[in-house]
Amino acid sequence: MSNVLEHRTWRYATKKFDPAKSVSDENLQTLLEATRLSASSYGLQPYHVLVISDPKVKEQLKPASWGQSQITDASHIIVFANATDFGEELVDDFLENVSTTRNIPVDGLKGYSDFMKSKLMDLPAETKSNWTARQAYIAFGNLMQAAAELKIDTCPMEGFESDKYNDILGLNGKNLNAAVVLAVGYRSEEDETQHLPKVRKSKEELFTII
């Protein structure tokens, strides 16, 4: 139990990364697999994840990120892009995967298919987009915690212009929108933020036990 809290206490929103330190490919693959294994509503994973280490692309993204140095100094920038809209293909593709993975005939999944479609297909476009973004955030949180377990630093970032990210990364034509960004790397010794105590609500204020 102590490790669970230790990792969360160690983690902080890194403001200054050491640009000389890179996340190894082995650790990166572990982080991506942790992200892939994340839960999502119905298991549909209605988002795409872009992993960016190209310095030229990071330089392009920096002005669209309010000039924040994490974008260029971090080892990798991971962008979670949610599906802006979807149709029945979202469910159909998922159930094809279920059929293949679990060796179940697709016909045997029709009841589940009909149920999901009845809950999702008639939602207004804005509601669909909000829902897919929330699913992306679930995976985002799992990635951030997996990084802490590997003692890899992260900085969650909402301070960026989605429309410009979409243009730079070519997302507009793919029915995707940049929802949230995670800078991944290793903290600089000069980052004073790492020494500050965490500021959180008290248990009494945050929780109601019923």
mmCIF file of C-alpha atoms in Angstrom:
data_model
loop_
_atom_site.group_PDB
_atom_site.id
_atom_site.type_symbol
_atom_site.label_atom_id
_atom_site.label_comp_id
_atom_site.label_asym_id
_atom_site.label_seq_id
_atom_site.Cartn_x
_atom_site.Cartn_y
_atom_site.Cartn_z
ATOM 1 C CA MET A 1 0.000 0.000 0.000
ATOM 2 C CA SER A 2 2.846 2.379 0.762
ATOM 3 C CA ASN A 3 4.057 2.218 -2.863
ATOM 4 C CA VAL A 4 0.644 3.319 -4.127
ATOM 5 C CA LEU A 5 0.833 6.553 -2.162
ATOM 6 C CA GLU A 6 4.569 6.941 -2.630
ATOM 7 C CA HIS A 7 4.204 7.113 -6.407
ATOM 8 C CA ARG A 8 1.421 9.667 -6.173
ATOM 9 C CA THR A 9 3.351 11.787 -3.707
ATOM 10 C CA TRP A 10 6.497 11.670 -5.846
ATOM 11 C CA ARG A 11 4.646 12.755 -8.973
ATOM 12 C CA TYR A 12 4.127 16.444 -9.629
ATOM 13 C CA ALA A 13 3.407 18.615 -12.665
ATOM 14 C CA THR A 14 6.956 19.094 -13.888
ATOM 15 C CA LYS A 15 7.463 22.650 -15.072
ATOM 16 C CA LYS A 16 11.068 22.360 -16.235
ATOM 17 C CA PHE A 17 12.389 19.227 -17.928
ATOM 18 C CA ASP A 18 16.009 18.267 -18.522
ATOM 19 C CA PRO A 19 16.299 18.303 -22.337
ATOM 20 C CA ALA A 20 19.428 16.136 -22.152
ATOM 21 C CA LYS A 21 17.515 13.171 -20.720
ATOM 22 C CA SER A 22 15.337 10.948 -22.887
ATOM 23 C CA VAL A 23 12.869 8.223 -22.009
ATOM 24 C CA SER A 24 14.217 4.874 -23.209
ATOM 25 C CA ASP A 25 12.330 2.993 -25.892
ATOM 26 C CA GLU A 26 11.709 0.160 -23.428
ATOM 27 C CA ASN A 27 10.098 2.498 -20.906
ATOM 28 C CA LEU A 28 8.159 4.281 -23.630
ATOM 29 C CA GLN A 29 6.700 0.986 -24.826
ATOM 30 C CA THR A 30 5.688 0.166 -21.245
ATOM 31 C CA LEU A 31 3.910 3.520 -20.959
ATOM 32 C CA LEU A 32 2.105 3.011 -24.245
ATOM 33 C CA GLU A 33 1.007 -0.494 -23.286
ATOM 34 C CA ALA A 34 -0.306 0.831 -19.961
ATOM 35 C CA THR A 35 -2.268 3.383 -21.979
ATOM 36 C CA ARG A 36 -3.575 0.735 -24.362
ATOM 37 C CA LEU A 37 -4.757 -1.392 -21.433
ATOM 38 C CA SER A 38 -6.672 1.485 -19.877
ATOM 39 C CA ALA A 39 -10.363 1.180 -19.198
ATOM 40 C CA SER A 40 -12.907 3.012 -21.339
ATOM 41 C CA SER A 41 -16.672 3.049 -21.488
ATOM 42 C CA TYR A 42 -17.882 -0.161 -23.175
ATOM 43 C CA GLY A 43 -14.197 -0.758 -24.044
ATOM 44 C CA LEU A 44 -14.613 1.369 -27.179
ATOM 45 C CA GLN A 45 -11.508 3.607 -26.810
ATOM 46 C CA PRO A 46 -12.922 6.435 -28.984
ATOM 47 C CA TYR A 47 -9.632 8.318 -29.249
ATOM 48 C CA HIS A 48 -6.194 8.196 -30.831
ATOM 49 C CA VAL A 49 -2.839 8.841 -29.163
ATOM 50 C CA LEU A 50 0.027 10.658 -30.882
ATOM 51 C CA VAL A 51 3.559 10.202 -29.523
ATOM 52 C CA ILE A 52 5.850 13.031 -30.593
ATOM 53 C CA SER A 53 9.616 13.175 -30.194
ATOM 54 C CA ASP A 54 10.552 14.933 -33.455
ATOM 55 C CA PRO A 55 12.203 18.235 -32.407
ATOM 56 C CA LYS A 56 10.857 20.049 -35.473
ATOM 57 C CA VAL A 57 7.267 19.100 -34.693
ATOM 58 C CA LYS A 58 7.729 20.025 -31.031
ATOM 59 C CA GLU A 59 9.024 23.433 -32.094
ATOM 60 C CA GLN A 60 5.914 23.878 -34.226
ATOM 61 C CA LEU A 61 3.680 22.972 -31.296
ATOM 62 C CA LYS A 62 5.368 25.291 -28.797
ATOM 63 C CA PRO A 63 3.738 28.561 -29.981
ATOM 64 C CA ALA A 64 0.373 26.774 -29.939
ATOM 65 C CA SER A 65 1.133 25.787 -26.326
ATOM 66 C CA TRP A 66 1.448 29.330 -25.011
ATOM 67 C CA GLY A 67 5.247 29.127 -25.383
ATOM 68 C CA GLN A 68 5.633 26.614 -22.564
ATOM 69 C CA SER A 69 9.115 25.087 -22.445
ATOM 70 C CA GLN A 70 7.854 21.627 -21.521
ATOM 71 C CA ILE A 71 6.855 21.103 -25.144
ATOM 72 C CA THR A 72 10.402 21.331 -26.459
ATOM 73 C CA ASP A 73 12.372 20.223 -23.381
ATOM 74 C CA ALA A 74 10.456 17.055 -22.516
ATOM 75 C CA SER A 75 11.562 13.785 -24.078
ATOM 76 C CA HIS A 76 8.152 13.073 -25.601
ATOM 77 C CA ILE A 77 4.882 14.913 -26.043
ATOM 78 C CA ILE A 78 1.845 12.652 -25.965
ATOM 79 C CA VAL A 79 -1.354 14.058 -27.431
ATOM 80 C CA PHE A 80 -4.702 12.440 -26.716
ATOM 81 C CA ALA A 81 -7.088 13.185 -29.553
ATOM 82 C CA ASN A 82 -10.746 12.311 -29.092
ATOM 83 C CA ALA A 83 -13.097 11.365 -31.902
ATOM 84 C CA THR A 84 -15.211 14.429 -32.675
ATOM 85 C CA ASP A 85 -18.084 12.305 -33.959
ATOM 86 C CA PHE A 86 -18.833 8.665 -34.619
ATOM 87 C CA GLY A 87 -21.387 6.348 -36.142
ATOM 88 C CA GLU A 88 -22.175 2.660 -35.897
ATOM 89 C CA GLU A 89 -18.701 1.790 -37.172
ATOM 90 C CA LEU A 90 -17.286 2.569 -33.710
ATOM 91 C CA VAL A 91 -19.310 -0.262 -32.210
ATOM 92 C CA ASP A 92 -18.985 -2.567 -35.230
ATOM 93 C CA ASP A 93 -15.179 -2.320 -35.308
ATOM 94 C CA PHE A 94 -14.981 -2.967 -31.571
ATOM 95 C CA LEU A 95 -17.167 -6.062 -31.776
ATOM 96 C CA GLU A 96 -15.114 -7.403 -34.687
ATOM 97 C CA ASN A 97 -12.122 -7.122 -32.360
ATOM 98 C CA VAL A 98 -14.035 -8.854 -29.562
ATOM 99 C CA SER A 99 -15.007 -11.650 -31.941
ATOM 100 C CA THR A 100 -11.426 -12.184 -33.080
ATOM 101 C CA THR A 101 -9.817 -11.839 -29.655
ATOM 102 C CA ARG A 102 -12.256 -14.047 -27.774
ATOM 103 C CA ASN A 103 -13.177 -16.408 -30.612
ATOM 104 C CA ILE A 104 -16.857 -15.509 -30.407
ATOM 105 C CA PRO A 105 -19.076 -15.358 -33.509
ATOM 106 C CA VAL A 106 -20.104 -11.785 -34.291
ATOM 107 C CA ASP A 107 -23.725 -12.918 -34.491
ATOM 108 C CA GLY A 108 -23.516 -13.889 -30.833
ATOM 109 C CA LEU A 109 -22.713 -10.285 -29.938
ATOM 110 C CA LYS A 110 -25.752 -8.728 -31.602
ATOM 111 C CA GLY A 111 -27.558 -8.061 -28.325
ATOM 112 C CA TYR A 112 -24.572 -6.150 -26.942
ATOM 113 C CA SER A 113 -24.211 -4.317 -30.241
ATOM 114 C CA ASP A 114 -27.844 -3.231 -30.240
ATOM 115 C CA PHE A 115 -27.590 -2.090 -26.618
ATOM 116 C CA MET A 116 -24.513 0.087 -27.215
ATOM 117 C CA LYS A 117 -25.936 1.596 -30.364
ATOM 118 C CA SER A 118 -29.198 2.412 -28.593
ATOM 119 C CA LYS A 119 -27.258 4.334 -25.950
ATOM 120 C CA LEU A 120 -24.776 6.120 -28.184
ATOM 121 C CA MET A 121 -25.972 6.670 -31.733
ATOM 122 C CA ASP A 122 -28.757 9.160 -31.025
ATOM 123 C CA LEU A 123 -26.661 11.426 -28.809
ATOM 124 C CA PRO A 124 -26.232 15.016 -30.057
ATOM 125 C CA ALA A 125 -22.874 15.664 -31.758
ATOM 126 C CA GLU A 126 -21.638 17.869 -28.909
ATOM 127 C CA THR A 127 -22.510 15.207 -26.346
ATOM 128 C CA LYS A 128 -20.660 12.589 -28.377
ATOM 129 C CA SER A 129 -17.553 14.755 -28.516
ATOM 130 C CA ASN A 130 -17.666 15.457 -24.775
ATOM 131 C CA TRP A 131 -18.087 11.759 -24.055
ATOM 132 C CA THR A 132 -15.136 10.711 -26.218
ATOM 133 C CA ALA A 133 -12.960 13.373 -24.582
ATOM 134 C CA ARG A 134 -13.831 11.975 -21.152
ATOM 135 C CA GLN A 135 -12.757 8.533 -22.310
ATOM 136 C CA ALA A 136 -9.423 9.970 -23.440
ATOM 137 C CA TYR A 137 -8.915 11.474 -19.992
ATOM 138 C CA ILE A 138 -9.293 8.044 -18.374
ATOM 139 C CA ALA A 139 -6.394 6.708 -20.459
ATOM 140 C CA PHE A 140 -4.486 9.933 -19.839
ATOM 141 C CA GLY A 141 -4.673 9.391 -16.070
ATOM 142 C CA ASN A 142 -3.506 5.807 -16.409
ATOM 143 C CA LEU A 143 -0.505 6.902 -18.453
ATOM 144 C CA MET A 144 0.424 9.549 -15.909
ATOM 145 C CA GLN A 145 0.331 7.046 -13.040
ATOM 146 C CA ALA A 146 2.273 4.411 -14.991
ATOM 147 C CA ALA A 147 4.972 7.014 -15.585
ATOM 148 C CA ALA A 148 5.160 7.781 -11.866
ATOM 149 C CA GLU A 149 5.648 4.084 -11.127
ATOM 150 C CA LEU A 150 8.652 4.133 -13.481
ATOM 151 C CA LYS A 151 9.922 7.386 -11.922
ATOM 152 C CA ILE A 152 9.351 9.196 -15.198
ATOM 153 C CA ASP A 153 8.163 12.762 -14.873
ATOM 154 C CA THR A 154 5.115 14.203 -16.557
ATOM 155 C CA CYS A 155 3.264 17.456 -16.922
ATOM 156 C CA PRO A 156 -0.441 17.362 -17.804
ATOM 157 C CA MET A 157 -1.227 20.251 -20.114
ATOM 158 C CA GLU A 158 -4.506 21.836 -21.149
ATOM 159 C CA GLY A 159 -2.832 25.147 -21.929
ATOM 160 C CA PHE A 160 -2.739 24.859 -25.702
ATOM 161 C CA GLU A 161 -4.807 25.819 -28.729
ATOM 162 C CA SER A 162 -6.570 22.706 -29.981
ATOM 163 C CA ASP A 163 -7.346 24.096 -33.416
ATOM 164 C CA LYS A 164 -3.681 24.840 -34.076
ATOM 165 C CA TYR A 165 -2.637 21.409 -32.794
ATOM 166 C CA ASN A 166 -5.223 19.880 -35.111
ATOM 167 C CA ASP A 167 -3.741 21.770 -38.074
ATOM 168 C CA ILE A 168 -0.122 20.938 -37.262
ATOM 169 C CA LEU A 169 -0.797 17.265 -36.586
ATOM 170 C CA GLY A 170 -3.230 16.787 -39.459
ATOM 171 C CA LEU A 171 -6.144 15.789 -37.252
ATOM 172 C CA ASN A 172 -8.931 17.749 -38.929
ATOM 173 C CA GLY A 173 -9.342 15.310 -41.782
ATOM 174 C CA LYS A 174 -9.324 12.349 -39.413
ATOM 175 C CA ASN A 175 -12.343 13.235 -37.275
ATOM 176 C CA LEU A 176 -10.029 13.881 -34.298
ATOM 177 C CA ASN A 177 -9.465 16.767 -31.898
ATOM 178 C CA ALA A 178 -6.505 17.337 -29.583
ATOM 179 C CA ALA A 179 -8.092 17.054 -26.135
ATOM 180 C CA VAL A 180 -5.211 16.989 -23.667
ATOM 181 C CA VAL A 181 -1.413 16.808 -23.747
ATOM 182 C CA LEU A 182 1.119 15.055 -21.529
ATOM 183 C CA ALA A 183 4.777 16.082 -21.541
ATOM 184 C CA VAL A 184 6.957 13.107 -20.555
ATOM 185 C CA GLY A 185 10.601 13.103 -19.524
ATOM 186 C CA TYR A 186 12.822 13.817 -16.551
ATOM 187 C CA ARG A 187 12.764 16.805 -14.234
ATOM 188 C CA SER A 188 15.503 19.392 -14.289
ATOM 189 C CA GLU A 189 17.400 19.915 -11.049
ATOM 190 C CA GLU A 190 16.565 23.601 -11.526
ATOM 191 C CA ASP A 191 12.820 23.001 -11.316
ATOM 192 C CA GLU A 192 11.927 24.495 -7.955
ATOM 193 C CA THR A 193 8.381 23.146 -8.197
ATOM 194 C CA GLN A 194 9.584 19.665 -7.250
ATOM 195 C CA HIS A 195 10.391 20.842 -3.724
ATOM 196 C CA LEU A 196 6.976 22.307 -2.975
ATOM 197 C CA PRO A 197 4.532 20.333 -0.795
ATOM 198 C CA LYS A 198 1.352 19.172 -2.498
ATOM 199 C CA VAL A 199 -1.709 21.340 -1.934
ATOM 200 C CA ARG A 200 -4.869 19.248 -1.788
ATOM 201 C CA LYS A 201 -8.230 19.381 -0.016
ATOM 202 C CA SER A 202 -8.390 17.627 3.346
ATOM 203 C CA LYS A 203 -10.037 14.200 3.548
ATOM 204 C CA GLU A 204 -12.857 15.750 5.579
ATOM 205 C CA GLU A 205 -13.575 18.302 2.877
ATOM 206 C CA LEU A 206 -13.161 15.989 -0.091
ATOM 207 C CA PHE A 207 -14.908 12.799 0.978
ATOM 208 C CA THR A 208 -18.387 11.911 2.180
ATOM 209 C CA ILE A 209 -18.616 8.371 3.525
ATOM 210 C CA ILE A 210 -22.153 6.997 3.344
#
